[in-house]
Short mmCIF file of C-alpha atoms in Angstrom, two decimals:
data_model
loop_
_atom_site.label_atom_id
_atom_site.label_comp_id
_atom_site.label_asym_id
_atom_site.label_seq_id
_atom_site.Cartn_x
_atom_site.Cartn_y
_atom_site.Cartn_z
CA MET Z 734 129.80 91.02 -49.73
CA SER Z 735 130.71 93.68 -52.68
CA ASN Z 736 130.32 97.58 -51.38
CA ILE Z 737 127.58 97.90 -54.59
CA TRP Z 738 125.54 95.48 -52.86
CA MET Z 739 125.84 96.65 -50.10
CA TRP Z 740 124.24 99.83 -51.12
CA VAL Z 741 121.55 98.50 -53.20
CA ARG Z 742 120.59 96.15 -49.65
CA ALA Z 743 120.80 100.55 -48.32
CA THR Z 744 118.51 101.86 -50.75
CA ARG Z 745 115.11 99.40 -49.37
CA PRO Z 746 114.29 97.87 -52.56
CA LYS Z 747 111.02 96.03 -51.23
CA THR Z 748 109.82 100.13 -50.88
CA LEU Z 749 110.56 101.30 -53.61
CA THR Z 750 107.42 100.95 -55.30
CA ALA Z 751 106.01 104.42 -53.32
CA ALA Z 752 108.29 106.53 -56.18
CA VAL Z 753 107.20 104.04 -59.49
CA VAL Z 754 102.94 103.43 -58.50
CA PRO Z 755 102.40 107.72 -58.40
CA VAL Z 756 104.25 107.75 -62.32
CA LEU Z 757 101.63 104.62 -63.34
CA VAL Z 758 98.94 106.67 -62.09
CA GLY Z 759 99.37 109.51 -63.04
CA SER Z 760 100.33 109.21 -66.26
CA ALA Z 761 97.69 106.89 -66.62
CA ILE Z 762 95.15 109.89 -65.58
CA ALA Z 763 97.36 112.63 -68.46
CA ASN Z 764 95.90 109.79 -71.26
CA ALA Z 765 92.47 109.54 -70.38
CA GLY Z 766 91.34 110.73 -73.24
CA GLY Z 767 93.75 111.88 -75.24
CA GLY Z 768 95.50 113.67 -72.70
CA GLU Z 769 99.31 115.10 -73.96
CA LEU Z 770 101.63 113.26 -72.50
CA ARG Z 771 105.52 114.84 -71.75
CA TRP Z 772 107.89 111.07 -71.88
CA ASP Z 773 110.64 113.47 -72.15
CA LEU Z 774 109.82 115.40 -69.43
CA VAL Z 775 108.73 112.17 -67.33
CA GLY Z 776 111.33 109.80 -67.14
CA GLY Z 777 113.21 112.20 -64.87
CA ALA Z 778 110.90 112.76 -62.94
CA LEU Z 779 110.17 108.95 -62.41
CA VAL Z 780 114.56 108.86 -61.63
CA ALA Z 781 113.59 111.68 -59.57
CA ALA Z 782 111.26 109.64 -57.35
CA VAL Z 783 113.50 107.04 -57.27
CA LEU Z 784 115.80 108.80 -55.81
CA ILE Z 785 113.77 110.87 -53.60
CA GLN Z 786 112.67 107.94 -52.22
CA VAL Z 787 116.26 105.57 -52.12
CA GLY Z 788 117.44 109.21 -50.48
CA THR Z 789 114.37 109.04 -47.70
CA ASN Z 790 115.66 105.82 -46.46
CA LEU Z 791 119.42 106.67 -46.72
CA VAL Z 792 118.46 109.69 -44.49
CA ASN Z 793 116.24 107.64 -42.53
CA ASP Z 794 119.70 103.87 -41.97
CA ALA Z 795 121.94 106.80 -40.64
CA CYS Z 796 119.49 109.03 -38.33
CA ASP Z 797 117.94 106.18 -37.32
CA PHE Z 798 121.36 104.91 -35.91
CA ASP Z 799 122.28 108.17 -34.53
CA ARG Z 800 119.45 108.10 -32.42
CA GLY Z 801 119.48 105.13 -31.00
CA ALA Z 802 116.17 103.41 -32.74
CA ASP Z 803 118.77 100.92 -34.66
CA THR Z 804 120.41 99.20 -32.37
CA LYS Z 805 121.77 95.25 -32.40
CA THR Z 806 118.44 93.92 -31.09
CA ARG Z 807 116.60 95.46 -33.45
CA ILE Z 808 114.25 92.20 -35.85
CA GLY Z 809 114.19 94.49 -39.09
CA PRO Z 810 116.14 93.96 -42.43
CA LEU Z 811 120.05 95.01 -42.41
CA ARG Z 812 120.69 98.53 -42.31
CA VAL Z 813 124.61 99.67 -43.27
CA THR Z 814 124.36 101.91 -41.04
CA GLN Z 815 123.87 99.86 -37.73
CA ALA Z 816 125.38 96.73 -39.41
CA GLY Z 817 129.06 99.27 -39.35
CA LEU Z 818 128.96 99.00 -42.96
CA PHE Z 819 129.32 102.15 -43.49
CA SER Z 820 129.81 105.79 -40.91
CA SER Z 821 126.21 107.47 -40.42
CA LYS Z 822 127.61 110.03 -42.48
CA THR Z 823 129.20 108.62 -44.96
CA VAL Z 824 125.03 107.17 -45.39
CA HIS Z 825 123.46 110.68 -44.46
CA ASN Z 826 125.34 112.30 -47.04
CA MET Z 827 124.78 109.76 -49.63
CA GLY Z 828 121.40 110.13 -48.93
CA VAL Z 829 120.89 113.97 -49.32
CA MET Z 830 123.39 113.75 -52.92
CA CYS Z 831 119.99 111.50 -53.68
CA PHE Z 832 118.31 114.60 -53.17
CA LEU Z 833 120.12 117.55 -54.96
CA ILE Z 834 120.31 114.84 -57.91
CA ALA Z 835 116.72 114.17 -57.85
CA LEU Z 836 116.40 118.05 -58.46
CA LEU Z 837 119.19 118.41 -61.44
CA PHE Z 838 117.01 115.78 -63.08
CA CYS Z 839 113.42 117.58 -63.01
CA LEU Z 840 115.61 120.92 -64.59
CA PRO Z 841 113.60 120.24 -67.80
CA ALA Z 842 110.33 119.75 -65.70
CA PHE Z 843 111.01 123.16 -63.55
CA LEU Z 844 111.94 125.17 -67.47
CA VAL Z 845 108.64 124.11 -68.92
CA ARG Z 846 105.90 123.76 -66.10
CA GLY Z 847 107.26 126.82 -63.68
CA HIS Z 848 107.92 127.70 -59.89
CA LEU Z 849 104.78 125.55 -58.56
CA LEU Z 850 106.54 121.76 -59.74
CA VAL Z 851 109.39 123.67 -58.50
CA ALA Z 852 107.65 124.09 -55.28
CA ILE Z 853 106.45 120.23 -55.21
CA VAL Z 854 109.60 118.42 -55.54
CA LEU Z 855 111.36 121.36 -52.98
CA LEU Z 856 108.89 120.02 -50.51
CA SER Z 857 108.85 116.76 -51.68
CA CYS Z 858 113.08 116.49 -50.54
CA LEU Z 859 112.12 118.18 -47.54
CA ALA Z 860 110.17 116.20 -46.26
CA GLY Z 861 112.42 113.09 -47.35
CA TYR Z 862 114.14 114.52 -45.30
CA THR Z 863 112.49 115.43 -42.37
CA TYR Z 864 111.20 112.13 -41.88
CA THR Z 865 113.95 111.02 -39.62
CA GLY Z 866 116.52 114.09 -40.28
CA GLY Z 867 116.93 117.61 -38.62
CA PRO Z 868 115.99 118.68 -35.21
CA PHE Z 869 111.83 117.08 -35.65
CA PRO Z 870 112.22 114.50 -37.06
CA LEU Z 871 108.30 112.83 -38.60
CA GLY Z 872 108.44 109.99 -38.62
CA TYR Z 873 110.06 110.74 -34.01
CA HIS Z 874 105.89 112.56 -33.56
CA GLY Z 875 103.79 110.41 -35.20
CA LEU Z 876 103.31 111.70 -38.46
CA GLY Z 877 105.25 110.14 -41.07
CA ASP Z 878 101.60 108.19 -42.62
CA VAL Z 879 100.25 110.78 -43.30
CA THR Z 880 103.35 112.56 -44.54
CA VAL Z 881 103.53 109.42 -46.93
CA VAL Z 882 100.02 109.45 -48.08
CA VAL Z 883 100.50 113.35 -48.68
CA PHE Z 884 104.02 113.19 -50.80
CA PHE Z 885 103.83 109.94 -52.06
CA GLY Z 886 100.65 109.84 -53.45
CA LEU Z 887 98.40 113.25 -53.20
CA ILE Z 888 101.58 115.21 -54.51
CA ALA Z 889 103.88 112.53 -56.18
CA THR Z 890 100.69 111.22 -58.92
CA ALA Z 891 99.21 114.61 -58.84
CA GLY Z 892 102.56 116.03 -59.74
CA VAL Z 893 103.62 113.56 -62.45
CA ARG Z 894 100.32 114.46 -64.30
CA LEU Z 895 101.12 118.09 -64.11
CA ILE Z 896 104.32 118.00 -65.73
CA HIS Z 897 102.93 115.84 -68.67
CA GLY Z 898 99.80 118.34 -69.49
CA GLY Z 899 100.10 121.11 -67.27
CA GLY Z 900 97.40 123.23 -66.05
CA ARG Z 901 95.35 122.80 -62.19
CA PHE Z 902 97.41 121.04 -60.05
CA LEU Z 903 93.73 118.58 -58.75
CA SER Z 904 90.43 117.86 -59.36
CA THR Z 905 88.55 114.93 -57.67
CA PRO Z 906 90.12 112.16 -59.83
CA ILE Z 907 93.79 112.72 -59.50
CA VAL Z 908 92.57 113.07 -56.10
CA VAL Z 909 91.01 109.61 -55.26
CA ALA Z 910 93.76 107.96 -57.31
CA SER Z 911 95.75 109.71 -54.85
CA LEU Z 912 94.77 108.64 -51.81
CA GLN Z 913 94.56 105.14 -52.95
CA VAL Z 914 98.04 105.54 -54.48
CA GLY Z 915 98.96 107.24 -50.87
CA CYS Z 916 97.37 104.56 -48.67
CA LEU Z 917 98.79 102.00 -50.47
CA ALA Z 918 101.87 103.57 -49.54
CA ALA Z 919 101.48 104.44 -45.67
CA GLU Z 920 101.04 100.27 -45.75
CA LEU Z 921 104.37 100.04 -45.72
CA LEU Z 922 105.43 101.99 -43.28
CA ALA Z 923 102.66 100.78 -41.26
CA ILE Z 924 103.61 97.38 -41.00
CA ASN Z 925 107.61 98.52 -39.94
CA ASN Z 926 106.38 100.77 -37.65
CA VAL Z 927 104.27 97.67 -35.88
CA ARG Z 928 107.17 95.48 -36.94
CA ASP Z 929 109.82 98.15 -34.10
CA MET Z 930 106.72 99.21 -31.52
CA HIS Z 931 108.88 97.93 -29.23
CA THR Z 932 112.39 99.37 -29.87
CA ASP Z 933 110.86 102.47 -30.88
CA VAL Z 934 109.31 103.09 -27.50
CA THR Z 935 112.96 103.06 -26.01
CA VAL Z 936 113.98 105.86 -27.99
CA GLY Z 937 111.10 107.94 -27.48
CA LYS Z 938 110.23 107.48 -31.28
CA ARG Z 939 106.47 107.83 -30.18
CA THR Z 940 105.09 106.17 -34.13
CA LEU Z 941 100.98 105.38 -33.89
CA PRO Z 942 102.23 102.07 -32.45
CA VAL Z 943 104.06 102.78 -29.93
CA GLN Z 944 101.38 106.23 -28.58
CA PHE Z 945 98.36 103.94 -29.23
CA GLY Z 946 99.10 100.90 -28.52
CA LEU Z 947 99.24 96.99 -30.68
CA PHE Z 948 95.77 96.66 -31.07
CA PHE Z 949 95.97 100.08 -33.35
CA GLY Z 950 98.87 99.54 -35.77
CA ARG Z 951 96.73 96.41 -36.70
CA MET Z 952 93.87 98.28 -36.91
CA GLU Z 953 95.96 100.64 -39.10
CA ILE Z 954 97.18 98.39 -41.21
CA THR Z 955 94.14 96.59 -41.99
CA ILE Z 956 91.93 100.09 -43.41
CA LEU Z 957 94.57 100.60 -45.35
CA PRO Z 958 93.28 98.59 -48.46
CA SER Z 959 90.03 98.63 -47.06
CA PHE Z 960 89.61 102.18 -47.62
CA VAL Z 961 91.52 102.31 -50.86
CA TYR Z 962 89.26 98.49 -52.05
CA LEU Z 963 86.14 101.42 -50.80
CA LEU Z 964 86.81 104.39 -53.20
CA ASN Z 965 87.44 102.08 -56.09
CA ILE Z 966 83.42 102.40 -56.22
CA PHE Z 967 83.78 105.96 -57.45
CA TRP Z 968 85.19 105.51 -60.24
CA TRP Z 969 82.06 102.69 -60.13
CA PHE Z 970 79.92 105.14 -61.00
CA GLN Z 971 82.53 107.13 -62.85
CA GLY Z 972 81.61 104.86 -65.88
CA LEU Z 973 84.85 103.28 -65.69
CA LYS Z 974 83.70 99.97 -64.12
CA VAL Z 975 86.68 97.48 -65.44
CA ALA Z 976 88.93 100.45 -63.46
CA ALA Z 977 86.82 100.31 -60.34
CA ILE Z 978 87.04 95.90 -60.59
CA LEU Z 979 90.54 95.08 -61.85
CA PRO Z 980 92.34 96.02 -58.75
CA VAL Z 981 90.18 94.45 -56.56
CA LEU Z 982 92.31 90.87 -58.44
CA THR Z 983 94.86 91.97 -55.96
CA ALA Z 984 92.42 91.53 -52.53
CA PRO Z 985 93.29 88.11 -52.12
CA ILE Z 986 97.48 89.28 -51.74
CA ALA Z 987 95.31 91.85 -49.01
CA ILE Z 988 93.25 89.52 -47.24
CA ARG Z 989 96.80 86.94 -46.52
CA LEU Z 990 98.75 89.84 -45.09
CA VAL Z 991 95.42 91.45 -42.70
CA ARG Z 992 95.71 88.28 -41.91
CA THR Z 993 98.99 87.01 -41.46
CA VAL Z 994 99.39 90.74 -38.58
CA TRP Z 995 96.34 89.73 -36.49
CA THR Z 996 97.66 86.41 -36.34
CA THR Z 997 101.51 86.19 -36.28
CA PRO Z 998 102.96 89.61 -32.83
CA PRO Z 999 106.20 92.01 -33.98
CA SER Z 1000 108.55 89.83 -35.85
CA PRO Z 1001 111.22 88.91 -38.38
CA VAL Z 1002 108.21 88.24 -39.64
CA TYR Z 1003 106.40 91.28 -40.46
CA ASN Z 1004 109.67 91.52 -42.61
CA GLN Z 1005 108.51 89.15 -45.31
CA LEU Z 1006 104.88 90.95 -45.17
CA LEU Z 1007 106.79 94.27 -46.43
CA GLY Z 1008 107.65 92.49 -49.36
CA MET Z 1009 104.22 91.60 -49.59
CA ALA Z 1010 102.53 94.89 -49.30
CA GLY Z 1011 104.82 96.16 -51.57
CA MET Z 1012 103.84 93.55 -54.23
CA LEU Z 1013 99.86 95.00 -53.49
CA HIS Z 1014 101.05 98.08 -54.36
CA MET Z 1015 102.50 97.23 -57.18
CA SER Z 1016 100.26 95.78 -58.84
CA PHE Z 1017 97.31 97.25 -58.09
CA GLY Z 1018 99.24 100.67 -59.76
CA VAL Z 1019 99.05 98.20 -62.37
CA LEU Z 1020 95.40 97.51 -62.59
CA LEU Z 1021 94.20 101.20 -61.92
CA ALA Z 1022 96.68 102.43 -64.47
CA ILE Z 1023 95.55 100.60 -67.79
CA PRO Z 1024 91.43 100.85 -67.45
CA LEU Z 1025 92.41 104.87 -66.41
CA ALA Z 1026 94.57 105.27 -69.42
CA LEU Z 1027 92.91 103.24 -71.61
CA HIS Z 1028 89.24 105.60 -70.89
CA ASP Z 1029 88.38 107.63 -73.15
CA GLN Z 1030 87.28 110.56 -71.83
CA PRO Z 1031 89.52 113.36 -70.05
CA LEU Z 1032 89.71 112.13 -66.66
CA HIS Z 1033 90.81 115.44 -65.47
CA ARG Z 1034 89.10 118.82 -66.14
#
């Protein structure tokens, strides 16, 4: 296995929809009603978003190994540190480098949009690092799920809209769309946490399934997409009926995913569910973004 391919595996490509979907949806809201689009700025921000996600994954790879969460008994996908392909220091440093390079790609947007955007991106890098790094790793204290919803939903989606058009950071349509994006990103983490709950408990990694049990973990995986589809009612009453209906075409993916979780104990099968959840996240995001972008009235006021 070549070094390049090993590093690609380490980035966890199935999770990278968490970086791309907020850019699509945030850009769609910015475009609604003929709004300003700044792809010259958002192009760098997209690269930065992917780098922040990759940095988060690499630091997680290294820190989970150092804390004893990743051992030979794990049933999840390959972790390059645990597999002995790279040292934890090398993987950790590569993750930190990803965060630093992400800041560089955001420099043009920083110069145009100012201090608020700088704070948003710095906080995003900090959240990515402290998910499993630092003295108080969020993922080890049951805070990983809410962190994903906030940073890969609200902050990322609203931040992209801000880069395009400036002005006010939040509005009701931004909050609703961000919750939909963030909850489907958290679905990936929820599946991961249920799969690993039996090994996480042995090293004090107190994810929500570890704290509250398998039933709770399965309920979370069920509720997250259900809530996302329920939020489509908002678009219906805003007069965006296509935006309310079109993403529902992804429901068969969600139903199959949830049914498998309830009928299958935590096992390597859940690795396939991660791919399914990534497909759900991306396809829902695209089918939501298209009608929002084509709407003839501004959505962010």
